[in-house]
Coordinates of C-alpha atoms and ligand atoms in Angstrom, one line a residue:
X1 CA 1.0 -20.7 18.8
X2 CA 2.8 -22.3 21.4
X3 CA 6.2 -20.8 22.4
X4 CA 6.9 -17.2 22.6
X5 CA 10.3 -15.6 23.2
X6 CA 11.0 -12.3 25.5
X7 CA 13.7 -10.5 25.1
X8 CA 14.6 -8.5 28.5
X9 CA 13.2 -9.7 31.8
X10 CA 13.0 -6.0 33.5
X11 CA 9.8 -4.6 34.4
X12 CA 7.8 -5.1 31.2
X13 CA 9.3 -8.4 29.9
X14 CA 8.8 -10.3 33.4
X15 CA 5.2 -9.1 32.8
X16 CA 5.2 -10.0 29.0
X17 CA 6.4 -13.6 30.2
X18 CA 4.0 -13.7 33.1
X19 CA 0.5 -12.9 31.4
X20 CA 2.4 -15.4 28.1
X21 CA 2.7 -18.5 30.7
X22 CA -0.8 -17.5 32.2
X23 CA -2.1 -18.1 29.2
X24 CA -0.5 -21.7 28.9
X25 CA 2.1 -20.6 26.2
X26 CA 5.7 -21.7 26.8
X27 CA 7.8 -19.2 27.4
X28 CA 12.0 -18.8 26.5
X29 CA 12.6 -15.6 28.5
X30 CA 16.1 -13.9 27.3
X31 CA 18.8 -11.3 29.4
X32 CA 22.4 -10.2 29.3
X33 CA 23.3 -12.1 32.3
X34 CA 21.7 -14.7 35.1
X35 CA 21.6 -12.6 37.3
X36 CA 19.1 -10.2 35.8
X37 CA 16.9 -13.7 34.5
X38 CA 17.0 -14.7 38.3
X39 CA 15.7 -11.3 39.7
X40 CA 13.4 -11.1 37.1
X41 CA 11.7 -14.5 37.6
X42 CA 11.8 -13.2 41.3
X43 CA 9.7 -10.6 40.1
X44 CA 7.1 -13.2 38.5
X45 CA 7.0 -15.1 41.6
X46 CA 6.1 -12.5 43.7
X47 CA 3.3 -11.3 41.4
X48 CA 1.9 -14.1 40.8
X49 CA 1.8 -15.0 44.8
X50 CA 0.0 -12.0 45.3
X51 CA -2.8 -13.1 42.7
X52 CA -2.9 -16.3 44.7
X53 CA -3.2 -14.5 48.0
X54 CA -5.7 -12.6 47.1
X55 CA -7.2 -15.6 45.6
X56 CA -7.6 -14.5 41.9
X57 CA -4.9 -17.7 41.1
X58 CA -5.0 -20.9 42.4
X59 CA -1.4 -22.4 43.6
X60 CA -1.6 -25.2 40.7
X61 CA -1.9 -22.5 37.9
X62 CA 1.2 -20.1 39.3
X63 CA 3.3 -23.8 39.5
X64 CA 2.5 -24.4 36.1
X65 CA 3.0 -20.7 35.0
X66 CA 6.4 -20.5 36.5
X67 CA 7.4 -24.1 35.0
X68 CA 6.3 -23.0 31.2
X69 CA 9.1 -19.9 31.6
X70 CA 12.7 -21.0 30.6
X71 CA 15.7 -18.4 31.2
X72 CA 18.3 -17.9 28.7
X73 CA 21.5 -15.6 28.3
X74 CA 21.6 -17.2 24.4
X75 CA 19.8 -14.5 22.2
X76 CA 19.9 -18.0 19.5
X77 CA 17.7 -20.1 21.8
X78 CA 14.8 -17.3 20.1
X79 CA 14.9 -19.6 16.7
X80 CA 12.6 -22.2 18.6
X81 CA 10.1 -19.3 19.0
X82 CA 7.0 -18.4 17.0
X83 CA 6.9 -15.2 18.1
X84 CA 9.1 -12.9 19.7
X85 CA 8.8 -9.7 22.0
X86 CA 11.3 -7.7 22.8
X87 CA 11.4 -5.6 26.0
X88 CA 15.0 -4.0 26.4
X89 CA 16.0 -0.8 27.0
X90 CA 14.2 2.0 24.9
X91 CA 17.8 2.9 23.0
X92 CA 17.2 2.8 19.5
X93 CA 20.8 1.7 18.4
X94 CA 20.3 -1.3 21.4
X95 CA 16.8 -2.0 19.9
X96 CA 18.4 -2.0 15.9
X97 CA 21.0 -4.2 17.2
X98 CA 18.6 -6.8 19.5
X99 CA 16.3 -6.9 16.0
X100 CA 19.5 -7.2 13.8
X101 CA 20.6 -10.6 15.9
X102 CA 17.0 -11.7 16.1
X103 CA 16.4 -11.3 12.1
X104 CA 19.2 -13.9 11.7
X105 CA 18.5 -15.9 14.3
X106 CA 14.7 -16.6 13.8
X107 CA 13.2 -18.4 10.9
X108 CA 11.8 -15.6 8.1
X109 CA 8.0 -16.4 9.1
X110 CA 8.7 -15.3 12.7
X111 CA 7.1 -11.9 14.1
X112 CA 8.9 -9.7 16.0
X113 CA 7.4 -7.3 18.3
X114 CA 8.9 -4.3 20.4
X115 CA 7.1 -2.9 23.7
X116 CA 9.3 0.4 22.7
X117 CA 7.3 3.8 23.8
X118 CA 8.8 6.2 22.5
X119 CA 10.6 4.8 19.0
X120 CA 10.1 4.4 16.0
X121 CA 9.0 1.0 15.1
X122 CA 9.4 1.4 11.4
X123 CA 13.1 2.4 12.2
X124 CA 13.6 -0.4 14.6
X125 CA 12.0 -3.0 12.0
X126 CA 14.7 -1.4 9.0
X127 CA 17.3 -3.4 11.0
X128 CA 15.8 -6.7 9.7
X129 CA 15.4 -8.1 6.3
X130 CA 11.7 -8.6 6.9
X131 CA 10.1 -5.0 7.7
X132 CA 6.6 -6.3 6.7
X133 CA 7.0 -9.3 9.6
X134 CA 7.8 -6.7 12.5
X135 CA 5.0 -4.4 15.1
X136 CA 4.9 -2.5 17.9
X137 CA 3.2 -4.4 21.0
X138 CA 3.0 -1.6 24.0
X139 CA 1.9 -3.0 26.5
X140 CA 1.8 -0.8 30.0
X141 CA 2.5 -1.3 33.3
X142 CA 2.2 -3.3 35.5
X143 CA 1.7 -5.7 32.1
X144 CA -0.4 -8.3 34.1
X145 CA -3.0 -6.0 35.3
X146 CA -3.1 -3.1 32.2
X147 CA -5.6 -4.3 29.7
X148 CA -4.6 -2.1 27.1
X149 CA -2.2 -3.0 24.4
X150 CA -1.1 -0.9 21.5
X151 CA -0.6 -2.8 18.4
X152 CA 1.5 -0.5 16.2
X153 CA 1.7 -1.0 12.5
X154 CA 5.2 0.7 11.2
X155 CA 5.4 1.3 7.2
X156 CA 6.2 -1.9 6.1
X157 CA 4.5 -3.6 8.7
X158 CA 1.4 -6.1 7.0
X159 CA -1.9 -6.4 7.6
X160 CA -1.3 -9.9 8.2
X161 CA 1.3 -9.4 11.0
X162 CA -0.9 -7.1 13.0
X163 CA -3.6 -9.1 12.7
X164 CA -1.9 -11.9 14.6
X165 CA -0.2 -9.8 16.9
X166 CA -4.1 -8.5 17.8
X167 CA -5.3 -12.0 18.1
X168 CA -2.5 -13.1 20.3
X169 CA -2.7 -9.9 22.7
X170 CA -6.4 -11.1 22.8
X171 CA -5.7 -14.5 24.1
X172 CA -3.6 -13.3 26.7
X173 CA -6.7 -11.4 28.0
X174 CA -5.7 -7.7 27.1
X175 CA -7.7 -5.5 25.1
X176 CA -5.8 -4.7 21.7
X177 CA -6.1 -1.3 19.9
X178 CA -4.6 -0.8 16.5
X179 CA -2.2 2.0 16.3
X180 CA -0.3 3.9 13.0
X181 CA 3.7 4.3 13.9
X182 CA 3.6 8.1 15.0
X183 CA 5.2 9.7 18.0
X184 CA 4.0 8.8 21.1
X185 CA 1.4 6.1 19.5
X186 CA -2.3 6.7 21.0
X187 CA -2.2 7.0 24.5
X188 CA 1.5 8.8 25.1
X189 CA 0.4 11.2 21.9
X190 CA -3.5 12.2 23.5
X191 CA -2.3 12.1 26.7
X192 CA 0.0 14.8 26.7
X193 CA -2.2 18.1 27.5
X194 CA -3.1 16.6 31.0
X195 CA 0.3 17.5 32.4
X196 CA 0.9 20.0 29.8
X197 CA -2.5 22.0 30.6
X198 CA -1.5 21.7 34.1
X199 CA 1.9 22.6 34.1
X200 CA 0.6 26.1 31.9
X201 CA -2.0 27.0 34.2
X202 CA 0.5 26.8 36.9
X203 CA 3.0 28.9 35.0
X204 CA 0.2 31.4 34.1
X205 CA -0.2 31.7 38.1
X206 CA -4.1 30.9 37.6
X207 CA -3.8 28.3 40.0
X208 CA -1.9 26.5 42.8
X209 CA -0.4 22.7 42.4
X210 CA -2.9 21.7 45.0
X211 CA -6.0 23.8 43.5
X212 CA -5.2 21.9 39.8
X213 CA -5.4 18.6 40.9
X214 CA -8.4 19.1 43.1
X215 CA -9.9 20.5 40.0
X216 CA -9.2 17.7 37.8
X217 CA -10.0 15.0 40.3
X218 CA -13.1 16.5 41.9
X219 CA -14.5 18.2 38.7
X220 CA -13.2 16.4 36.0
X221 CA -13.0 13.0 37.6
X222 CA -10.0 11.9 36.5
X223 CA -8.6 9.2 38.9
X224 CA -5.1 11.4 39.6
X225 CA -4.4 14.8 39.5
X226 CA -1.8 15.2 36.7
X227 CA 0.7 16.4 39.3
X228 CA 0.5 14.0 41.2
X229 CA 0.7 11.6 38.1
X230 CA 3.8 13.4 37.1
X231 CA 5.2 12.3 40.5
X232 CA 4.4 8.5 39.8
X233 CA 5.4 8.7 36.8
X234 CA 8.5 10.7 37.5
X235 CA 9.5 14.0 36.2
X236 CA 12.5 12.9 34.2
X237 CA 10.2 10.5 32.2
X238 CA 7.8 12.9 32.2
X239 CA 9.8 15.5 30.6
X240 CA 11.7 12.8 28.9
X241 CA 8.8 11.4 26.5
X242 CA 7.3 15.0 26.4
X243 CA 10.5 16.0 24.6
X244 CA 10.7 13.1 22.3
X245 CA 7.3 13.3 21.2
X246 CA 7.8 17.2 20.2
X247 CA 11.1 16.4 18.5
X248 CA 9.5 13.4 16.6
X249 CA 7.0 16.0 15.5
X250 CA 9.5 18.5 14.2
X251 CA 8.4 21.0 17.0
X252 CA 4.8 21.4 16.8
X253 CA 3.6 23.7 19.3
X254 CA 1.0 21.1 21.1
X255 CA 3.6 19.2 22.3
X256 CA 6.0 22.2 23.1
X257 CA 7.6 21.1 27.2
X258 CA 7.2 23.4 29.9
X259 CA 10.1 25.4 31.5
X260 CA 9.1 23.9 35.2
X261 CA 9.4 20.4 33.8
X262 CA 13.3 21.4 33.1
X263 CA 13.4 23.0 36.3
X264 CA 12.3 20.2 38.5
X265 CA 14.4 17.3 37.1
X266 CA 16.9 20.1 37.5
X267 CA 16.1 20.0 41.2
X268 CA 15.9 16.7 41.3
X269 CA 12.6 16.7 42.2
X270 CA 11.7 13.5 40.4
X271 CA 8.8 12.7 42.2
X272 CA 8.2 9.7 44.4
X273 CA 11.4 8.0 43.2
X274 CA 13.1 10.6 45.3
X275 CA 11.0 11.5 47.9
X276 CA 9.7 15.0 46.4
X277 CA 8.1 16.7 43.1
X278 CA 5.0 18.7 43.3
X279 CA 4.5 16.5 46.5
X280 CA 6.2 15.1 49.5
X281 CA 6.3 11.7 50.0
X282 CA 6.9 9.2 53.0
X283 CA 7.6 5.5 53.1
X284 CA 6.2 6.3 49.6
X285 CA 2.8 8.0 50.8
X286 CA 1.7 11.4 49.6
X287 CA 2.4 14.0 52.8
X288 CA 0.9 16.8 51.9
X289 CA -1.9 16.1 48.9
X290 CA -4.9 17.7 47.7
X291 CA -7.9 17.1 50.2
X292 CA -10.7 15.3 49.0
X293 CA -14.6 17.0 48.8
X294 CA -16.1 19.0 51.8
X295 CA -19.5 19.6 51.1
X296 CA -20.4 16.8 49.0
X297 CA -21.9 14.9 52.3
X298 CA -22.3 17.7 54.3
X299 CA -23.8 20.8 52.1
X300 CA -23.7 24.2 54.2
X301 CA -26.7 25.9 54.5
X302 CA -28.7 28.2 52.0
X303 CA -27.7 32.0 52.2
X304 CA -29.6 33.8 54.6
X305 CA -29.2 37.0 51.9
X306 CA -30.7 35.1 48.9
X307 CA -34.6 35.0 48.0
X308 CA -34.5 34.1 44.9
X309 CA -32.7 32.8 41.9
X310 CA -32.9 33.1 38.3
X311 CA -31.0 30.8 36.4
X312 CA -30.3 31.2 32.5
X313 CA -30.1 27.9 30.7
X314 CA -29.5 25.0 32.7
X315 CA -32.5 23.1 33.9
X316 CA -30.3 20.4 35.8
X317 CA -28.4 23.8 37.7
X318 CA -32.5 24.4 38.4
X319 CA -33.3 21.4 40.2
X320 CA -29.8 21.3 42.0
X321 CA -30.8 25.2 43.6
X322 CA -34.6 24.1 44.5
X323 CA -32.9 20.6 46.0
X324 CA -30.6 22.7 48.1
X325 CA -33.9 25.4 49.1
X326 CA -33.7 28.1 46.9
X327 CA -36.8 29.8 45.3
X328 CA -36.5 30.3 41.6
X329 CA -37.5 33.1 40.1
X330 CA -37.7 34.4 36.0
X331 CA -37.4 38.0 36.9
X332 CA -33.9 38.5 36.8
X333 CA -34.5 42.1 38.3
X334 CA -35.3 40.7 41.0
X335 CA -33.1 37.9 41.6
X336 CA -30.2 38.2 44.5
X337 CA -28.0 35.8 42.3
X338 CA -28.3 35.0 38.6
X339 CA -26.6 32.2 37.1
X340 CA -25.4 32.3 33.7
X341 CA -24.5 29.5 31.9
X342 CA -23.7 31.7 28.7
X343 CA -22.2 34.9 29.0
X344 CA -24.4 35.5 25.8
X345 CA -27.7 35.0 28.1
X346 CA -26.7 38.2 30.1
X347 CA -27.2 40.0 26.7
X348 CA -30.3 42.6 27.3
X349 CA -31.6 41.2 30.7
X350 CA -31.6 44.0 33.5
X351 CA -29.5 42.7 36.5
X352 CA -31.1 44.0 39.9
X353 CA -28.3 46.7 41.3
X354 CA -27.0 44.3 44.2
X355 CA -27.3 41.1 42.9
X356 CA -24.6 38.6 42.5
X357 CA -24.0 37.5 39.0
X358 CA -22.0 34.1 38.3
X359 CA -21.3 33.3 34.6
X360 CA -19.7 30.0 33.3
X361 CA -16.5 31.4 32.0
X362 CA -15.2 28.8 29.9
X363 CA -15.6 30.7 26.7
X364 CA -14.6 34.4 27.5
X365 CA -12.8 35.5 30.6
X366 CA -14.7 36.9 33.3
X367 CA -13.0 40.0 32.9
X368 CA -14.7 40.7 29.1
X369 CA -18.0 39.0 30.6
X370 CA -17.9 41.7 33.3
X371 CA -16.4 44.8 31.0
X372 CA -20.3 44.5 29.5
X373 CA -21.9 44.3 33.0
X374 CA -23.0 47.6 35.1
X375 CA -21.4 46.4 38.4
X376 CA -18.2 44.6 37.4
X377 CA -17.1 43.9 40.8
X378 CA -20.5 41.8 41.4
X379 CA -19.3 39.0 38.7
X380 CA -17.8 35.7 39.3
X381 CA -17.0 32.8 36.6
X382 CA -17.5 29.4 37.3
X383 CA -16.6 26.3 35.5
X384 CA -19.5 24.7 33.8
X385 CA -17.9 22.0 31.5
X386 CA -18.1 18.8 33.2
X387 CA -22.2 20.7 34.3
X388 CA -22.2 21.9 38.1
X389 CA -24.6 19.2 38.4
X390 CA -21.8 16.4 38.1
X391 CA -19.1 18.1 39.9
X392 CA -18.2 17.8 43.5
X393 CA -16.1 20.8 43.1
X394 CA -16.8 24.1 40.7
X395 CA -13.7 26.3 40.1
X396 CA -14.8 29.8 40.5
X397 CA -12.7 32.4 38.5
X398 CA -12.1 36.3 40.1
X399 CA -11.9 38.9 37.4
X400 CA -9.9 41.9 37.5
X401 CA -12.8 44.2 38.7
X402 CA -14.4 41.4 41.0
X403 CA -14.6 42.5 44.9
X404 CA -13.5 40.4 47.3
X405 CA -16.9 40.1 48.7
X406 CA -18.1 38.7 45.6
X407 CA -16.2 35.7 45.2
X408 CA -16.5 35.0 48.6
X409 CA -20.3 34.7 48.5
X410 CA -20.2 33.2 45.3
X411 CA -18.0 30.3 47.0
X412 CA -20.6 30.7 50.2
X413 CA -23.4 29.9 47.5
X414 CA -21.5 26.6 45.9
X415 CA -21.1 25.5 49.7
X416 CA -24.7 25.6 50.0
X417 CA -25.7 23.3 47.0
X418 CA -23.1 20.8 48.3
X419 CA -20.1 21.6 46.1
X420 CA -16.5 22.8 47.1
X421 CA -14.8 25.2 45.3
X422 CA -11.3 26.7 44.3
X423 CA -11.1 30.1 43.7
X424 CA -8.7 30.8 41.2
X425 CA -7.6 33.4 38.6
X426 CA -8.8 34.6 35.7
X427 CA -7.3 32.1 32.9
X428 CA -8.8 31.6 29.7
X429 CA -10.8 27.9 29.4
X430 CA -10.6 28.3 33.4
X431 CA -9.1 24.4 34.4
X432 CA -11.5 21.2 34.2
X433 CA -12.9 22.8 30.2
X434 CA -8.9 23.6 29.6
X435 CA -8.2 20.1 30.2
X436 CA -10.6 18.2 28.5
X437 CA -11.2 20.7 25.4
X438 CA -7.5 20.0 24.7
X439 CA -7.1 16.3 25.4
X440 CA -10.5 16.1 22.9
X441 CA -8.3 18.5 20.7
X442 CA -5.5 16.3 20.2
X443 CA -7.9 13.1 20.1
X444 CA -9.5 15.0 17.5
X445 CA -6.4 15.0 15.3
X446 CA -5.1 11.7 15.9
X447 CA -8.3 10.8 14.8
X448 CA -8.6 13.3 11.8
X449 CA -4.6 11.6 10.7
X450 CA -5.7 8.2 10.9
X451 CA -3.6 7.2 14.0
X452 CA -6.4 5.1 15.0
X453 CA -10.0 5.3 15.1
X454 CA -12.5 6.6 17.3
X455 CA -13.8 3.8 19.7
X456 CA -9.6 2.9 19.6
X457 CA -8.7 6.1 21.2
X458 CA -11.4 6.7 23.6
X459 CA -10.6 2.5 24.8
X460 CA -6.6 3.1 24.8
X461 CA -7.2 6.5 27.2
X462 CA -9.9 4.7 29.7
X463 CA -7.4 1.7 29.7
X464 CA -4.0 3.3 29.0
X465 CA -4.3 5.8 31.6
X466 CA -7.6 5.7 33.3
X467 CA -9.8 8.4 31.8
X468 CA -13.1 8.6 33.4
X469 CA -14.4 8.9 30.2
X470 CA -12.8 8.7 26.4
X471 CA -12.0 11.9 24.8
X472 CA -13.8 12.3 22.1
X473 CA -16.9 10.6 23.5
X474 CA -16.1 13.4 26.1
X475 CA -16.6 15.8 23.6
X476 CA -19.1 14.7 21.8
X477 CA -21.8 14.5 25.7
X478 CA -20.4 18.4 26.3
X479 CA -21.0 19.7 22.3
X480 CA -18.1 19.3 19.8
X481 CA -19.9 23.2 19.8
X482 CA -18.6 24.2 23.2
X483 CA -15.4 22.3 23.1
X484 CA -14.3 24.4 20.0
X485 CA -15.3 27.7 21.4
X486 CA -13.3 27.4 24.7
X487 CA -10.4 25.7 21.7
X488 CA -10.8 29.2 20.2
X489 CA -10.6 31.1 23.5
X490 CA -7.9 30.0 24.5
X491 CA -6.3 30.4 21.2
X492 CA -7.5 34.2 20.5
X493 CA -6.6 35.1 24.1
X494 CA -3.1 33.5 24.5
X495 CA -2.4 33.9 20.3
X496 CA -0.3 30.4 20.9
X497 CA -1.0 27.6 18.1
X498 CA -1.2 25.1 20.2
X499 CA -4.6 25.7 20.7
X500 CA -5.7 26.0 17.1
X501 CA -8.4 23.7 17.1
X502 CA -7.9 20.7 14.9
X503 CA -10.2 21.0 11.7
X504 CA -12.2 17.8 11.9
X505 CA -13.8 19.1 15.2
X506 CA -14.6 22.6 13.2
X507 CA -16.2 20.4 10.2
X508 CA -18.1 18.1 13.1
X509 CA -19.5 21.3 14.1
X510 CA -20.4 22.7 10.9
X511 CA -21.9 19.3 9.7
X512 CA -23.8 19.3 12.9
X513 CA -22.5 15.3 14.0
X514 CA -20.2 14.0 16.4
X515 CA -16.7 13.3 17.1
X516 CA -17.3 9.4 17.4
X517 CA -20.1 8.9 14.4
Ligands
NAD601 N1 8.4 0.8 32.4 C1 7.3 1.2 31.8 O1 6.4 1.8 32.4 C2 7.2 0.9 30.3 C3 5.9 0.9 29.8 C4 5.7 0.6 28.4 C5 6.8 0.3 27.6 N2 8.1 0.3 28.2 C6 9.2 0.0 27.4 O2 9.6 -1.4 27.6 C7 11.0 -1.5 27.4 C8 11.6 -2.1 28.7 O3 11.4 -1.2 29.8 P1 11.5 -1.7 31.3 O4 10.8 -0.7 32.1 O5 11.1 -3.2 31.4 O6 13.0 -1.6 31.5 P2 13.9 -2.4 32.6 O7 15.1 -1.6 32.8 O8 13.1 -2.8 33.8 O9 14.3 -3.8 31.8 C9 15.1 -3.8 30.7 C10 15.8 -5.2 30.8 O10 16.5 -5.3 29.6 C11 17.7 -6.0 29.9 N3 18.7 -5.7 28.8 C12 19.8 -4.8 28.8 N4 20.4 -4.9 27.7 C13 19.8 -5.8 26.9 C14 20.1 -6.4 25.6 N5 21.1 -6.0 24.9 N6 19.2 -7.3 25.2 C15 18.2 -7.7 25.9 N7 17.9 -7.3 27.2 C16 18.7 -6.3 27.7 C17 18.1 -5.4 31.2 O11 19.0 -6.3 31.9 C18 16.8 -5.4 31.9 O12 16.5 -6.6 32.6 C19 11.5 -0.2 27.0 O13 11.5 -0.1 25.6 C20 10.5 0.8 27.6 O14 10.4 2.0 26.9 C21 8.3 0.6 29.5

């Protein structure tokens, strides 16, 4: 292949043309008028000065980039190309109409792929008289430095056709995954608990903005808390894609929006387009953002109160307590602080009378943990999925009969082994397992209807969007096990079937495999 053809030279078909030329194709970049081709190839030159600044680009390749793209306000110049992508805006009757024109325009063996989000490329592709010859190339932004591209096959869409479109993505140096035509694709489909988890655990009052993404960035490792995502992203294309992705799926209740997402494009709190969402922002810098870890470099000292220890299943949480000075100790009678790390291992032990009792409470609330305990007001929950030991951060969950006294020693006692904490309230799944049990959940699902496989999803979520890990490889290191049980928490205690858990995870489990095998 040798000459491509873009269709729109806003932010994602400058890019399209850019990484094309890069890659020594020639390139016939189309707009509505000149003046949106000239700021658009504005838009290329900057880029690629910057990749010569920082010296990733030598000024004889950007030259000969910027020479291979030729601007056009004639949609017919596109019968010269061999393939053709179209990146205008996401309006289906525009798209219907751009792919209408280009069907006549283009000789029948042409391809003709759309960057659309959001639509449905088996409905754009029923505008042409050669369904089978058009795909979905989604490519994400900023195109030249996102690896990932989706390549979506609608319903008539051939083998053949996304085989080439693969190939090609390949040999402009992105990484291709291959998609089915279903709302939101891979990554805008899977994606779609981060925020939503988020924006439910604020609306439950379990925790604060601030506390959620310090959870998900500190504990989870995610790259961005998904509020301040929302506020890159923006709230009205957050809320925008959220709703078309639960009308294109007839309402299911996984994808259900959030009153607050309503409210704040209602406020016209976008986000950093507008200077304030969940966050302020100056000369496009966060104001007022979660702080980063405390006592990751500097770990407080051991508590003067505490002996010994006894922890219940977790030899890593072992080591961590004897790294940080503790004694261990079997005899949970005479432990000052037991740590749980299954409510089910408190089952017939004898808990000394004063002793402070911390029980991962990602699978029952601490609330029912404690309703079985003696001294109710001496337990605490903590969040054990990612394992303390990889956390910088453990959220730490206050029943309804825990004192005051308790929580605050129990945060004392995370300060101590070099991890911060966020004392939150009692919500089922607590936040880092409610997060990543529901991102595997709908992984699990796209996987279980064939929207892609396994090794796909997991590479369009660490490319798409930056996961520090794949979903369902997630799920599969923490115990498709565990995952569903804090699935069926959360779906017993809120009675909401948007946590049902998705039955290929319940068969993994019963087989005894993985997500990924
Ligand atoms: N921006 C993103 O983050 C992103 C990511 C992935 C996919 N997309 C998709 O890419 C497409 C383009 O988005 P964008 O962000 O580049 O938008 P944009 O507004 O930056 O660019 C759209 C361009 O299309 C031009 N245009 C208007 N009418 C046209 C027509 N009839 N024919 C051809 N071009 C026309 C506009 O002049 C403009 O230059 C959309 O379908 C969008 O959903 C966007």
């Amino acid at each position: 292949m040798k000459r491509i053809g873009v269709v729109g030279a806003g932010a994602m078909g400058g890019g399209i043309a850019q990484v094309a030329a890069l890659a020594g194709l020639e390139v016939l970049l189309y707009d509505v008028g000149a003046g949106q081709l000239e700021a658009g190839l504005g838009r290329i030159r900057s880029s690629l000065d910057r990749f010569v600044q920082r010296g990733k680009l030598s000024a004889a390749d950007r030259d000969a980039a910027l020479q291979r793209i030729h601007l056009t306000t004639a949609l017919q110049g596109m019968a010269n190309a061999e393939f053709v992508v179209e990146a205008a805006p996401e309006s289906l009757a525009l798209k219907r109409q751009v792919f209408g024109e280009l069907d006549r325009e283009c000789p029948a063996g042409v391809i003709l792929a759309t960057n659309t989000s959001s639509l449905s490329v088996t409905e754009i592709a029923a505008a042409t008289s050669r369904p089978d010859r058009v795909v979905g190339m989604h490519f994400f932004n900023p195109v030249p430095l996102m690896k990932l591209v989706e390549v979506v096959s609608g319903a008539r869409t051939s083998p053949g056709t996304a085989r080439i479109t693969m190939e090609l993505a390949c040999q402009w140096g992105k990484t291709p995954v291959q998609a089915k035509d279903t709302p939101g694709f891979i990554v805008n489909r899977v994606a779609r608990p981060f925020p939503g988890e988020a924006l439910r655990l604020l609306g439950e009052n379990v925790a604060t903005v601030r506390q959620i993404d310090r959870v998900a960035k500190l504990a989870a490792h995610f790259r961005m808390g998904p509020f301040e995502l929302m506020d890159l992203v923006g709230m009205d294309v957050n809320y925008a894609v959220n709703r078309s992705v639960f009308e294109q799926f007839f309402f299911e209740p996984r994808f259900r929006p959030h009153p607050l997402q309503a409210q704040m494009v209602m406020a016209n709190l976008l986000g950093r387009k507008t200077g304030a969402g969940w966050y302020r922002y100056e000369s496009d810098q966060i104001v007022d953002g979660p702080a980063g870890s405390q006592y990751a470099t500097a770990p407080a000292p051991c508590l003067e109160e505490v002996g010994d220890v006894c922890v219940l299943g977790d030899d890593g949480l072992g080591q961590l307590l004897q790294d940080a000075g503790y004694l261990l100790t079997e005899n949970v009678g005479h432990a000052e602080v037991v740590v749980a790390c299954e409510p089910e291992a408190l089952e017939q032990v004898h808990l000394g009378y004063d002793s402070l009792v911390l029980v991962e409470a990602s699978r029952l609330t601490v609330t029912e943990i404690a309703a079985r305990i003696p001294r109710p007001e001496r337990v605490v929950g903590f969040g054990g999925i990612p394992s303390v030991v990889e956390r910088q951060l453990v959220e730490i969950a206050v029943g309804m009969r825990t004192a005051e006294a308790t929580w605050q020693q129990a945060a004392r006692f995370f300060h101590s082994l070099g991890k911060d904490t966020e004392v939150i309230g009692d919500g089922p799944g607590l936040i880092a397992p409610r997060l990543i049990a529901c991102l595997a959940n709908e992984a699990a699902y796209a996987l279980m209807e064939g929207v892609a496989g396994g090794a796909d999803i997991d590479t369009a979520m660490q490319l798409g969007v930056n996961y520090p890990n794949g979903p369902l490889a997630w799920a599969d290191e923490i115990g498709p096990r565990r995952v569903l049980q804090v699935l069926e928490h959360l779906h017993r205690h809120t009675g909401d079937d948007r946590y049902r858990p998705c039955p290929y995870l319940r068969k993994v489990v019963l087989a005894g495999t993985t997500l990924r095998s």
